Amino acid sequence: MVAFDQVEPTMAEPRLWRRVALRSGLAALVAVAVPRHAAAAGGSLAKPGSGVHPDESTDRVAITDVIMLERWARETHNAEVATSCYHPDAWVEVSWFKGTASAFIETGKREPSDTVNFDSMSPPVIWVRNGRAIAETSCAVHTVLALDGIDVINISYTRLLWRLQNVAGRWLISGLRGIYIRDTLAACGPNQDVKVDESKLAGFRASYRYLSYVLAASGRPARDDLPGVDRPETVDALRAAERRWLEQV
């Protein structure tokens, strides 16, 4: 058998050789363009050789994996797996909770049995530096619950900000915070109407108004000082704090 690289091109084979050349050229272009694109998008801040792994792509895969695993554990009420995703000193600040990750997980166990949560989340954008990382994901948090005897769905559009640390070669979540954008509230049934108290609704912030309403109705009022696009200064302050934390080492 004659090896492919020993075959001389003939007049009948120009298209094949053009394909080989084109593919080789595209591969070279991709190899150059991807690192440049990552840098332009705010990629790693680490100096070459100063990270935990020589190949940063390994870190990015592991970071993405632990973030997605934590969300899966949250949705499926798997406290053991959720706990394994967090650093022992992790801190969580979201609409209905502020405190340690362990308390966050314990509180989640006590959610009403008729409440269902799941997230539609984008892949994370990640910055890595010397064993620390910050990541952002766009997220639509879907909550199905009963409100005044009617099944409703509240969709809260957010950006989740994650802090991560590498501990003995394993990436763990050390912080979780959110930026609130807008939300919606609707009845699950096509022939049902949601009745809300407009005077109460008007007292909540635009970035998470309906989320605040349903939380208050369940006895867990949302905080009024969360980062949200209706108060841009709160978003700027949160992003600056995350960057400072990343650059501490």
Tab-separated table of C-alpha atoms in Angstrom, residues 9-217:
chain	number	residue	atom	x	y	z
A	9	PRO	CA	-0.773	14.948	-7.482
A	10	THR	CA	-2.195	14.360	-10.938
A	11	MET	CA	-4.482	16.408	-13.118
A	12	ALA	CA	-7.412	14.374	-11.734
A	13	GLU	CA	-6.575	15.292	-8.109
A	14	PRO	CA	-6.279	19.111	-7.881
A	15	ARG	CA	-9.475	19.546	-5.874
A	16	LEU	CA	-8.289	17.094	-3.186
A	17	TRP	CA	-4.952	18.862	-2.775
A	18	ARG	CA	-6.635	22.269	-2.673
A	19	ARG	CA	-8.848	20.986	0.153
A	20	VAL	CA	-5.813	19.757	2.113
A	21	ALA	CA	-4.045	23.100	1.682
A	22	LEU	CA	-7.146	25.065	2.591
A	23	ARG	CA	-7.738	23.033	5.751
A	24	SER	CA	-4.099	23.421	6.802
A	25	GLY	CA	-4.326	27.163	6.264
A	26	LEU	CA	-7.544	27.454	8.263
A	27	ALA	CA	-6.054	25.471	11.122
A	28	ALA	CA	-3.105	27.860	11.244
A	29	LEU	CA	-5.402	30.880	11.195
A	30	VAL	CA	-7.519	29.471	14.023
A	31	ALA	CA	-4.431	28.731	16.112
A	32	VAL	CA	-3.395	32.394	15.808
A	33	ALA	CA	-6.833	33.993	16.032
A	34	VAL	CA	-8.175	32.169	19.104
A	35	PRO	CA	-5.533	33.413	21.584
A	36	ARG	CA	-5.859	36.945	20.175
A	37	HIS	CA	-9.636	36.833	20.496
A	38	ALA	CA	-9.382	35.554	24.074
A	39	ALA	CA	-7.022	38.371	24.999
A	40	ALA	CA	-9.291	40.966	23.402
A	41	ALA	CA	-12.234	39.581	25.365
A	42	GLY	CA	-10.376	40.012	28.659
A	43	GLY	CA	-8.724	36.625	28.992
A	44	SER	CA	-6.117	35.514	31.486
A	45	LEU	CA	-4.364	38.123	33.565
A	46	ALA	CA	-1.721	35.623	34.647
A	47	LYS	CA	1.862	35.825	33.390
A	48	PRO	CA	3.124	32.851	31.388
A	49	GLY	CA	4.119	30.038	33.703
A	50	SER	CA	2.623	31.639	36.831
A	51	GLY	CA	-0.679	29.755	36.814
A	52	VAL	CA	-1.515	26.480	38.515
A	53	HIS	CA	-1.469	24.593	35.201
A	54	PRO	CA	0.834	25.318	32.261
A	55	ASP	CA	-2.134	24.956	29.912
A	56	GLU	CA	-4.817	27.419	31.002
A	57	SER	CA	-7.455	25.658	28.920
A	58	THR	CA	-7.385	22.866	31.515
A	59	ASP	CA	-8.300	25.400	34.201
A	60	ARG	CA	-11.121	26.823	32.102
A	61	VAL	CA	-12.667	23.407	31.556
A	62	ALA	CA	-12.459	22.581	35.272
A	63	ILE	CA	-13.940	25.966	36.257
A	64	THR	CA	-16.827	25.571	33.836
A	65	ASP	CA	-17.441	22.047	35.128
A	66	VAL	CA	-17.682	23.033	38.801
A	67	ILE	CA	-20.000	25.974	38.023
A	68	MET	CA	-22.371	23.803	36.018
A	69	LEU	CA	-22.214	21.024	38.600
A	70	GLU	CA	-23.187	23.449	41.381
A	71	ARG	CA	-26.230	24.623	39.399
A	72	TRP	CA	-27.241	21.019	38.702
A	73	ALA	CA	-26.933	20.168	42.403
A	74	ARG	CA	-29.010	23.224	43.324
A	75	GLU	CA	-31.806	22.271	40.915
A	76	THR	CA	-31.865	18.609	41.907
A	77	HIS	CA	-31.604	19.317	45.669
A	78	ASN	CA	-28.373	17.346	45.950
A	79	ALA	CA	-26.806	19.005	48.995
A	80	GLU	CA	-23.821	16.647	49.110
A	81	VAL	CA	-22.715	17.478	45.580
A	82	ALA	CA	-23.408	21.185	46.102
A	83	THR	CA	-21.207	21.200	49.190
A	84	SER	CA	-18.369	19.550	47.266
A	85	CYS	CA	-18.362	22.449	44.782
A	86	TYR	CA	-17.700	25.182	47.361
A	87	HIS	CA	-14.587	26.387	49.140
A	88	PRO	CA	-14.970	26.063	52.951
A	89	ASP	CA	-14.955	29.875	53.303
A	90	ALA	CA	-17.297	30.568	50.365
A	91	TRP	CA	-19.799	33.436	50.566
A	92	VAL	CA	-23.131	33.765	48.710
A	93	GLU	CA	-25.204	36.916	48.125
A	94	VAL	CA	-28.376	36.534	46.063
A	95	SER	CA	-31.913	37.909	46.176
A	96	TRP	CA	-33.150	35.769	49.029
A	97	PHE	CA	-29.941	34.924	50.864
A	98	LYS	CA	-26.702	36.418	52.221
A	99	GLY	CA	-24.230	34.299	54.143
A	100	THR	CA	-21.912	31.294	53.950
A	101	ALA	CA	-22.252	28.702	51.225
A	102	SER	CA	-22.963	26.007	53.802
A	103	ALA	CA	-25.886	28.028	55.195
A	104	PHE	CA	-27.044	28.719	51.621
A	105	ILE	CA	-27.227	24.989	50.933
A	106	GLU	CA	-28.993	24.266	54.241
A	107	THR	CA	-31.554	27.001	53.606
A	108	GLY	CA	-32.220	25.585	50.157
A	109	LYS	CA	-33.261	22.301	51.750
A	110	ARG	CA	-36.176	24.089	53.410
A	111	GLU	CA	-37.713	25.513	50.241
A	112	PRO	CA	-41.454	24.756	49.856
A	113	SER	CA	-42.071	21.403	48.190
A	114	ASP	CA	-44.306	23.018	45.545
A	115	THR	CA	-41.535	25.390	44.392
A	116	VAL	CA	-39.460	24.376	41.363
A	117	ASN	CA	-36.236	26.128	40.301
A	118	PHE	CA	-34.091	25.712	37.234
A	119	ASP	CA	-31.592	27.895	35.395
A	120	SER	CA	-31.006	28.605	31.725
A	121	MET	CA	-27.347	29.599	31.763
A	122	SER	CA	-24.698	30.554	29.231
A	123	PRO	CA	-21.158	29.176	29.265
A	124	PRO	CA	-18.955	31.286	31.556
A	125	VAL	CA	-16.543	34.034	30.579
A	126	ILE	CA	-13.453	33.374	32.712
A	127	TRP	CA	-10.402	35.316	33.912
A	128	VAL	CA	-7.607	33.344	35.628
A	129	ARG	CA	-4.692	34.566	37.727
A	130	ASN	CA	-2.342	32.663	40.037
A	131	GLY	CA	-4.746	30.068	41.398
A	132	ARG	CA	-7.723	32.417	41.465
A	133	ALA	CA	-10.431	33.018	38.888
A	134	ILE	CA	-13.538	35.076	38.348
A	135	ALA	CA	-16.270	34.046	35.949
A	136	GLU	CA	-19.545	35.461	34.666
A	137	THR	CA	-22.574	33.670	33.289
A	138	SER	CA	-25.780	35.131	31.931
A	139	CYS	CA	-28.649	33.325	33.620
A	140	ALA	CA	-32.445	33.151	33.469
A	141	VAL	CA	-33.671	31.774	36.802
A	142	HIS	CA	-37.057	30.061	36.353
A	143	THR	CA	-39.115	29.645	39.500
A	144	VAL	CA	-42.489	27.876	39.423
A	145	LEU	CA	-44.575	28.331	42.567
A	146	ALA	CA	-48.097	28.831	43.874
A	147	LEU	CA	-49.256	32.443	44.339
A	148	ASP	CA	-52.704	32.930	45.851
A	149	GLY	CA	-53.710	29.455	44.709
A	150	ILE	CA	-52.503	29.899	41.120
A	151	ASP	CA	-49.418	28.229	39.647
A	152	VAL	CA	-47.154	31.000	38.339
A	153	ILE	CA	-43.703	31.246	36.803
A	154	ASN	CA	-41.243	33.988	37.642
A	155	ILE	CA	-38.268	34.382	35.296
A	156	SER	CA	-35.438	36.525	36.628
A	157	TYR	CA	-32.785	37.605	34.119
A	158	THR	CA	-29.407	38.018	35.794
A	159	ARG	CA	-25.661	37.831	35.425
A	160	LEU	CA	-24.057	35.536	37.999
A	161	LEU	CA	-20.538	36.414	39.172
A	162	TRP	CA	-18.386	33.597	40.514
A	163	ARG	CA	-15.142	33.613	42.473
A	164	LEU	CA	-13.053	30.445	42.357
A	165	GLN	CA	-9.858	29.231	44.002
A	166	ASN	CA	-7.605	26.325	43.169
A	167	VAL	CA	-7.106	24.171	46.262
A	168	ALA	CA	-4.663	21.275	45.905
A	169	GLY	CA	-5.257	21.128	42.157
A	170	ARG	CA	-9.053	21.392	42.350
A	171	TRP	CA	-11.118	24.468	41.494
A	172	LEU	CA	-13.740	25.381	44.116
A	173	ILE	CA	-16.324	28.175	44.209
A	174	SER	CA	-15.442	30.774	46.844
A	175	GLY	CA	-18.082	33.390	46.005
A	176	LEU	CA	-21.405	33.774	44.198
A	177	ARG	CA	-23.155	37.090	43.579
A	178	GLY	CA	-25.679	38.383	41.072
A	179	ILE	CA	-26.432	41.414	38.905
A	180	TYR	CA	-30.172	41.796	38.341
A	181	ILE	CA	-31.510	42.977	34.991
A	182	ARG	CA	-35.288	42.473	34.642
A	183	ASP	CA	-37.872	39.812	35.429
A	184	THR	CA	-41.348	38.609	34.486
A	185	LEU	CA	-44.337	36.979	36.174
A	186	ALA	CA	-47.071	34.980	34.442
A	187	ALA	CA	-49.646	32.301	35.149
A	188	CYS	CA	-48.697	28.784	34.096
A	189	GLY	CA	-52.238	28.043	32.899
A	190	PRO	CA	-53.409	29.714	29.656
A	191	ASN	CA	-56.858	30.468	31.104
A	192	GLN	CA	-55.622	31.888	34.402
A	193	ASP	CA	-54.779	35.439	35.406
A	194	VAL	CA	-52.230	36.554	37.978
A	195	LYS	CA	-53.651	39.030	40.473
A	196	VAL	CA	-51.022	41.264	42.073
A	197	ASP	CA	-51.272	44.121	44.510
A	198	GLU	CA	-50.109	47.048	42.365
A	199	SER	CA	-49.371	49.246	45.376
A	200	LYS	CA	-47.007	46.625	46.811
A	201	LEU	CA	-45.467	45.944	43.409
A	202	ALA	CA	-44.669	49.624	42.925
A	203	GLY	CA	-42.482	49.571	46.025
A	204	PHE	CA	-39.999	47.112	44.531
A	205	ARG	CA	-37.014	47.895	42.317
A	206	ALA	CA	-37.376	47.520	38.551
A	207	SER	CA	-34.418	45.115	38.199
A	208	TYR	CA	-36.117	42.378	40.223
A	209	ARG	CA	-39.622	43.649	40.904
A	210	TYR	CA	-41.650	40.453	40.417
A	211	LEU	CA	-39.023	38.332	42.136
A	212	SER	CA	-39.300	40.647	45.149
A	213	TYR	CA	-43.087	40.343	45.046
A	214	VAL	CA	-43.180	36.543	45.085
A	215	LEU	CA	-40.434	36.353	47.718
A	216	ALA	CA	-42.372	38.724	49.968
A	217	ALA	CA	-45.519	36.653	49.438
